[in-house]
Amino acid sequence: MKKFKYLLIACLAISLFSCEDDDIVKLNDSEYVPASNIEGFGTTLEISKPQKAETVTISYTPASYGVDIVKTHKLQFATSEDFSDPMTFDVDASDNSFSFSVGALNEFLTEDLALTVDEEATVSARVMTYSLNGVDTLYSSPVNFKTTPYLDILFAENTFYLFGDGVGRIAQNNKLKLNKVFGEPDDSWTIVWMEATGTFKLCSDVNYKGVIGKVGDPVDGEYTLGTVENRGEDIPVPGTAGYYTVGVNMATNKLMIEPANVYITGPNVDAWPVSSVTEENRFKQDTENKTMYLTKSFLGGELRLHVTHPYISASDWWHAEFIFLDGKIEYRADGGDQERVNIDGGEKTIELDFINQTGKIK
């Protein structure tokens, strides 16, 4: 009886594995057909800011693996028809189509594909299909269309922003804001991590000229900014990766870059500018972790931090003061006195991360 049971189990096992093998053979022998008939882009896809809430629908004929198997379709874009650097759009398919807003597409085109706003570009699109592990991914034939991305950021009035590969913000829609200087309305500044190579430009609302760069070479470290008539060229980064302070003086239409100089002042060091602006009170750079830090024995009291730059009054240090509250850096800019934070005396490390705009005490 036991022998019969073992024989029966063995037969069932052989039958089960045979069925699984048959399924694999069927899948491998099936004809794979990628998605096709992509429609909706047209020859030219017109997009604009007033249309940002409108819906774009792209239809297609789904791919087939020749058997009933789970499959997922995704929409991919590239700036070349050979798709040497494809980017996948984060939108799910439904009823053999993709639906998304004009605004979502514009954000993808400017930030993922890094297309320049207000310049017509040719874009390639295709449908990618994938299934279970080990099953080939299928790609449709690409379709090409022309489109012109638009600038879509909410600008603060009379405020500059940075963008460019040299400052880690490739698209104009993904920008770094310059801070205003209290009592000095023509000046603004920001601390930004700059890569070893690359460039950047400024962008703003129409009152501040839109997108501008430099005109000519720097003189004594100062760049002349572009104008509406001559918007200028990209501004190169200094060439060594690190934190830099970018200052803009609208009265002279100049821009100056210098290594970031951040200082502690006030009760914690028992001194005030300009006497507190010394090397022992200056934050050091941790290049590996892309932070700035200061380690020393502090006195207890209110934490006061500020930046120095040739465009900022040295004696009026509080014009460019900042603090971190609940771990987030807050700038005084052109506002009033900030909320204060007290620290206890003793050996501590203050760490600032200007990429993520955070601060902490360790």
Coordinates of C-alpha atoms in Angstrom, one line a residue:
M1 CA 0.0 0.0 0.0
K2 CA 2.8 2.4 0.9
K3 CA 4.6 1.6 -2.4
F4 CA 1.4 2.5 -4.3
K5 CA 1.1 5.9 -2.4
Y6 CA 4.7 6.8 -3.3
L7 CA 4.1 5.7 -6.9
L8 CA 1.0 7.9 -7.1
I9 CA 2.8 10.9 -5.7
A10 CA 5.6 10.5 -8.1
C11 CA 3.2 10.4 -11.1
L12 CA 1.4 13.6 -9.9
A13 CA 4.7 15.4 -9.5
I14 CA 5.8 14.4 -13.1
S15 CA 2.4 15.5 -14.4
L16 CA 2.6 18.9 -12.6
F17 CA 6.1 19.7 -13.9
S18 CA 5.1 18.6 -17.3
C19 CA 2.3 21.1 -17.3
E20 CA 4.6 23.9 -16.2
D21 CA 7.1 23.0 -18.9
D22 CA 4.4 23.0 -21.5
D23 CA 3.4 26.6 -20.4
I24 CA 7.0 27.8 -20.8
V25 CA 7.3 26.1 -24.2
K26 CA 4.1 27.8 -25.3
L27 CA 5.3 31.2 -24.1
N28 CA 8.7 30.8 -25.8
D29 CA 7.1 29.5 -29.0
S30 CA 4.5 32.3 -29.1
E31 CA 4.8 35.3 -31.3
Y32 CA 5.7 38.5 -29.4
V33 CA 4.1 41.6 -30.8
P34 CA 5.0 45.0 -29.3
A35 CA 2.4 47.8 -28.9
S36 CA 1.5 49.8 -32.0
N37 CA -0.7 52.5 -33.4
I38 CA 0.3 55.2 -31.0
E39 CA -2.0 58.2 -31.5
G40 CA -2.6 61.5 -29.8
F41 CA 0.7 63.4 -30.2
G42 CA 0.2 64.4 -33.7
T43 CA 3.0 66.0 -35.7
T44 CA 3.1 68.9 -33.3
L45 CA 1.8 68.9 -29.8
E46 CA 0.8 72.4 -28.7
I47 CA 1.1 73.0 -24.9
S48 CA 1.0 76.2 -22.9
K49 CA 0.5 77.4 -19.4
P50 CA -3.2 78.3 -19.9
Q51 CA -3.7 74.7 -21.0
K52 CA -1.9 73.1 -18.0
A53 CA -5.0 71.6 -16.5
E54 CA -6.2 70.1 -19.8
T55 CA -5.9 66.4 -20.4
V56 CA -3.8 64.7 -23.1
T57 CA -4.9 61.2 -24.1
I58 CA -2.6 58.9 -26.0
S59 CA -4.1 55.7 -27.3
Y60 CA -2.3 52.5 -28.5
T61 CA -2.9 48.9 -29.5
P62 CA -1.5 46.8 -26.7
A63 CA 1.3 44.4 -27.0
S64 CA 0.8 40.6 -27.0
Y65 CA 3.0 37.7 -25.8
G66 CA 0.7 35.2 -27.6
V67 CA -0.6 33.8 -24.3
D68 CA -2.8 35.1 -21.5
I69 CA -0.1 36.7 -19.2
V70 CA 0.1 39.7 -17.0
K71 CA 1.7 42.7 -18.7
T72 CA 2.3 46.4 -17.9
H73 CA 2.5 49.2 -20.5
K74 CA 4.5 52.3 -19.8
L75 CA 5.1 55.5 -21.9
Q76 CA 8.7 56.4 -22.6
F77 CA 10.2 59.5 -24.1
A78 CA 13.6 60.4 -25.5
T79 CA 15.3 63.3 -27.3
S80 CA 16.7 60.9 -30.0
E81 CA 14.9 58.3 -32.1
D82 CA 17.4 55.6 -31.1
F83 CA 16.3 56.0 -27.4
S84 CA 19.9 56.0 -26.2
D85 CA 18.8 57.8 -23.0
P86 CA 15.1 56.9 -22.5
M87 CA 13.0 58.4 -19.7
T88 CA 9.8 56.7 -18.4
F89 CA 6.8 58.9 -17.7
D90 CA 5.2 58.1 -14.4
V91 CA 1.6 57.5 -15.7
D92 CA -0.3 54.3 -15.7
A93 CA -2.2 52.9 -18.7
S94 CA -6.0 52.4 -18.6
D95 CA -8.2 51.0 -21.4
N96 CA -5.3 50.9 -23.8
S97 CA -4.5 54.6 -23.4
F98 CA -2.5 57.0 -21.2
S99 CA -4.1 60.2 -19.8
F100 CA -2.2 63.0 -18.2
S101 CA -2.4 66.8 -17.8
V102 CA -0.5 69.3 -19.9
G103 CA 1.2 70.5 -16.8
A104 CA 2.5 67.1 -15.8
L105 CA 3.9 66.6 -19.3
N106 CA 5.5 70.0 -19.3
E107 CA 7.2 69.2 -16.0
F108 CA 8.4 65.9 -17.3
L109 CA 9.8 67.5 -20.5
T110 CA 11.7 70.3 -18.7
E111 CA 12.9 68.4 -15.7
D112 CA 13.4 64.8 -16.9
L113 CA 14.2 65.3 -20.5
A114 CA 15.9 68.7 -19.7
L115 CA 14.3 70.5 -22.6
T116 CA 14.8 74.3 -22.8
V117 CA 11.6 76.3 -22.3
D118 CA 10.3 78.4 -25.2
E119 CA 12.4 76.4 -27.7
E120 CA 10.7 73.9 -30.0
A121 CA 12.2 70.4 -29.7
T122 CA 11.6 67.1 -31.5
V123 CA 10.6 64.3 -29.0
S124 CA 10.3 60.6 -29.6
A125 CA 7.8 58.5 -27.7
R126 CA 7.2 54.7 -27.5
V127 CA 5.3 52.2 -25.4
M128 CA 7.3 49.8 -23.3
T129 CA 5.7 46.5 -22.3
Y130 CA 7.0 44.2 -19.6
S131 CA 5.7 41.1 -17.8
L132 CA 7.0 38.4 -15.5
N133 CA 10.7 38.0 -14.6
G134 CA 12.5 36.4 -17.5
V135 CA 10.1 37.5 -20.1
D136 CA 11.4 39.9 -22.7
T137 CA 10.5 43.6 -22.5
L138 CA 8.9 44.8 -25.7
Y139 CA 9.1 48.3 -27.3
S140 CA 6.9 49.8 -29.9
S141 CA 8.2 51.6 -32.9
P142 CA 8.7 55.3 -31.9
V143 CA 6.6 58.2 -33.0
N144 CA 8.1 61.6 -33.3
F145 CA 6.5 65.0 -32.6
K146 CA 7.4 68.6 -32.0
T147 CA 6.6 70.5 -28.9
T148 CA 7.6 73.7 -27.1
P149 CA 7.8 73.5 -23.3
Y150 CA 6.8 76.5 -21.4
L151 CA 8.1 78.3 -18.2
D152 CA 5.8 77.3 -15.3
I153 CA 7.0 78.6 -12.0
L154 CA 5.3 81.0 -9.6
F155 CA 7.8 83.8 -9.2
A156 CA 8.0 85.9 -6.1
E157 CA 7.9 89.5 -7.2
N158 CA 11.3 91.0 -8.1
T159 CA 13.2 87.8 -7.1
F160 CA 15.9 85.9 -8.9
Y161 CA 16.3 82.1 -9.1
L162 CA 19.2 80.0 -10.3
F163 CA 19.0 77.0 -12.6
G164 CA 21.5 75.0 -14.6
D165 CA 23.6 71.8 -14.5
G166 CA 26.3 73.6 -12.6
V167 CA 24.0 74.1 -9.6
G168 CA 22.1 70.9 -9.7
R169 CA 18.9 72.4 -11.2
I170 CA 18.8 71.5 -14.8
A171 CA 15.4 73.0 -15.8
Q172 CA 14.1 76.5 -15.4
N173 CA 11.0 74.9 -13.6
N174 CA 13.3 73.5 -10.9
K175 CA 15.0 76.5 -9.4
L176 CA 16.9 78.0 -6.4
K177 CA 15.6 81.2 -4.9
L178 CA 17.9 84.1 -4.0
N179 CA 17.2 85.7 -0.7
K180 CA 16.6 89.4 -0.4
V181 CA 18.8 91.6 1.9
F182 CA 17.1 93.5 4.6
G183 CA 17.4 97.3 4.1
E184 CA 19.3 96.8 0.8
P185 CA 16.6 96.4 -1.9
D186 CA 19.0 96.2 -4.8
D187 CA 20.9 93.2 -3.4
S188 CA 20.1 89.5 -3.1
W189 CA 22.1 86.3 -2.3
T190 CA 22.0 82.6 -2.0
I191 CA 24.3 79.8 -0.9
V192 CA 24.4 77.0 -3.4
W193 CA 26.3 73.8 -4.0
M194 CA 28.1 74.1 -7.3
E195 CA 29.5 71.2 -9.2
A196 CA 33.1 71.1 -10.5
T197 CA 31.8 71.6 -14.0
G198 CA 28.7 73.2 -15.6
T199 CA 27.0 76.5 -15.9
F200 CA 23.9 78.3 -14.6
K201 CA 21.6 81.2 -15.5
L202 CA 19.1 83.4 -13.6
C203 CA 15.4 83.4 -14.1
S204 CA 12.7 85.7 -12.7
D205 CA 9.4 87.3 -13.4
V206 CA 9.1 89.8 -16.3
N207 CA 10.0 92.7 -14.0
Y208 CA 13.4 91.2 -13.4
K209 CA 14.0 90.4 -17.1
G210 CA 13.1 86.7 -17.3
V211 CA 16.0 84.4 -18.2
I212 CA 19.4 86.0 -18.3
G213 CA 23.1 85.1 -18.1
K214 CA 26.3 87.0 -18.3
V215 CA 27.6 89.5 -20.9
G216 CA 31.3 89.3 -21.5
D217 CA 34.0 88.1 -19.1
P218 CA 34.2 89.0 -15.4
V219 CA 36.1 92.0 -14.2
D220 CA 37.6 91.7 -10.7
G221 CA 35.3 88.7 -10.1
E222 CA 32.1 90.5 -11.2
Y223 CA 29.9 89.5 -14.1
T224 CA 27.7 91.9 -16.0
L225 CA 24.2 90.5 -16.3
G226 CA 22.2 90.3 -19.4
T227 CA 19.3 92.5 -20.4
V228 CA 16.1 92.1 -22.3
E229 CA 17.9 93.2 -25.4
N230 CA 20.8 90.9 -24.8
R231 CA 20.1 88.1 -22.4
G232 CA 23.7 86.9 -22.3
E233 CA 25.3 83.5 -22.0
D234 CA 25.5 80.8 -19.4
I235 CA 27.6 81.7 -16.3
P236 CA 30.3 79.1 -15.6
V237 CA 30.8 77.6 -12.2
P238 CA 34.2 78.3 -10.5
G239 CA 35.6 74.8 -11.2
T240 CA 35.9 73.3 -7.7
A241 CA 32.9 71.6 -6.3
G242 CA 31.6 73.2 -3.1
Y243 CA 29.3 75.8 -1.5
Y244 CA 29.4 79.3 -3.0
T245 CA 27.5 82.5 -2.3
V246 CA 26.0 84.1 -5.3
G247 CA 25.3 87.8 -4.9
V248 CA 23.3 90.0 -7.3
N249 CA 23.4 93.8 -7.3
M250 CA 20.6 95.2 -9.4
A251 CA 21.8 98.8 -9.0
T252 CA 24.9 97.9 -10.9
N253 CA 23.5 94.9 -12.9
K254 CA 26.3 92.8 -11.5
L255 CA 26.7 89.2 -10.1
M256 CA 29.6 87.9 -8.0
I257 CA 30.4 84.3 -6.9
E258 CA 32.6 83.6 -3.9
P259 CA 33.2 80.7 -1.6
A260 CA 30.5 80.6 1.0
N261 CA 31.4 82.4 4.2
V262 CA 29.0 81.7 7.1
Y263 CA 29.7 82.9 10.6
I264 CA 28.3 82.5 14.1
T265 CA 28.0 85.7 16.1
G266 CA 26.5 87.1 19.3
P267 CA 26.1 85.5 22.7
N268 CA 27.5 82.1 21.7
V269 CA 30.9 83.6 21.0
D270 CA 30.6 86.8 23.1
A271 CA 31.3 89.0 20.1
W272 CA 29.5 90.8 17.3
P273 CA 30.5 91.8 13.8
V274 CA 32.8 92.9 12.6
S275 CA 35.0 91.6 15.4
S276 CA 33.3 88.2 15.4
V277 CA 34.0 87.6 11.7
T278 CA 37.1 85.5 12.3
E279 CA 38.4 82.2 11.1
E280 CA 37.5 80.4 14.4
N281 CA 33.9 81.5 14.0
R282 CA 33.6 80.6 10.3
F283 CA 31.9 77.4 9.2
K284 CA 34.0 74.8 7.4
Q285 CA 33.0 72.8 4.4
D286 CA 32.6 69.0 4.5
T287 CA 32.9 68.3 0.8
E288 CA 32.2 64.6 1.0
N289 CA 28.8 65.1 2.8
K290 CA 28.0 68.4 1.1
T291 CA 27.5 70.2 4.4
M292 CA 29.0 73.1 6.4
Y293 CA 29.9 72.7 10.0
L294 CA 31.4 74.5 13.0
T295 CA 32.8 72.6 16.0
K296 CA 33.9 74.5 19.1
S297 CA 33.0 75.3 22.7
F298 CA 30.1 77.6 22.7
L299 CA 28.7 79.9 25.3
G300 CA 25.0 79.5 26.1
G301 CA 22.5 81.9 24.6
E302 CA 20.7 82.8 21.4
L303 CA 22.0 81.3 18.2
R304 CA 22.8 84.0 15.5
L305 CA 24.1 83.1 12.1
H306 CA 24.9 85.2 9.0
V307 CA 26.6 85.2 5.7
T308 CA 29.1 87.7 4.4
H309 CA 29.5 88.9 0.8
P310 CA 30.9 92.0 -0.9
Y311 CA 27.4 93.1 -1.8
I312 CA 26.2 92.9 1.8
S313 CA 27.0 95.6 4.4
A314 CA 29.6 94.1 6.7
S315 CA 28.6 96.1 9.8
D316 CA 24.9 95.4 9.1
W317 CA 25.4 91.7 9.3
W318 CA 21.8 91.0 10.4
H319 CA 20.7 92.1 6.9
A320 CA 21.8 88.6 5.8
E321 CA 20.9 86.7 9.0
F322 CA 19.3 83.2 9.1
I323 CA 18.4 80.6 11.6
F324 CA 17.1 77.0 11.6
L325 CA 13.8 76.3 13.3
D326 CA 12.7 72.7 13.9
G327 CA 15.6 71.7 11.6
K328 CA 14.6 73.9 8.7
I329 CA 16.7 76.9 7.6
E330 CA 14.8 80.2 7.7
Y331 CA 16.1 83.4 6.2
R332 CA 15.4 86.9 7.5
A333 CA 15.5 88.3 4.0
D334 CA 13.5 91.6 4.0
G335 CA 11.4 90.6 7.0
G336 CA 11.5 91.6 10.7
D337 CA 13.3 90.0 13.6
Q338 CA 13.3 86.2 13.5
E339 CA 12.2 83.8 16.2
R340 CA 15.2 82.9 18.3
V341 CA 16.7 79.6 19.3
N342 CA 18.8 79.2 22.4
I343 CA 21.6 76.6 22.8
D344 CA 23.3 75.4 25.9
G345 CA 27.0 76.1 26.4
G346 CA 29.7 73.5 25.8
E347 CA 31.4 71.6 23.0
K348 CA 29.1 71.2 20.1
T349 CA 28.9 70.9 16.3
I350 CA 26.5 73.0 14.3
E351 CA 25.8 71.4 10.9
L352 CA 24.2 73.2 7.9
D353 CA 22.9 71.6 4.7
F354 CA 22.1 74.2 2.1
I355 CA 21.0 71.6 -0.5
N356 CA 18.2 70.3 1.7
Q357 CA 17.9 73.6 3.7
T358 CA 18.4 72.0 7.1
G359 CA 20.4 72.6 10.2
K360 CA 21.1 70.7 13.4
I361 CA 23.3 70.7 16.5
K362 CA 25.2 67.6 17.5

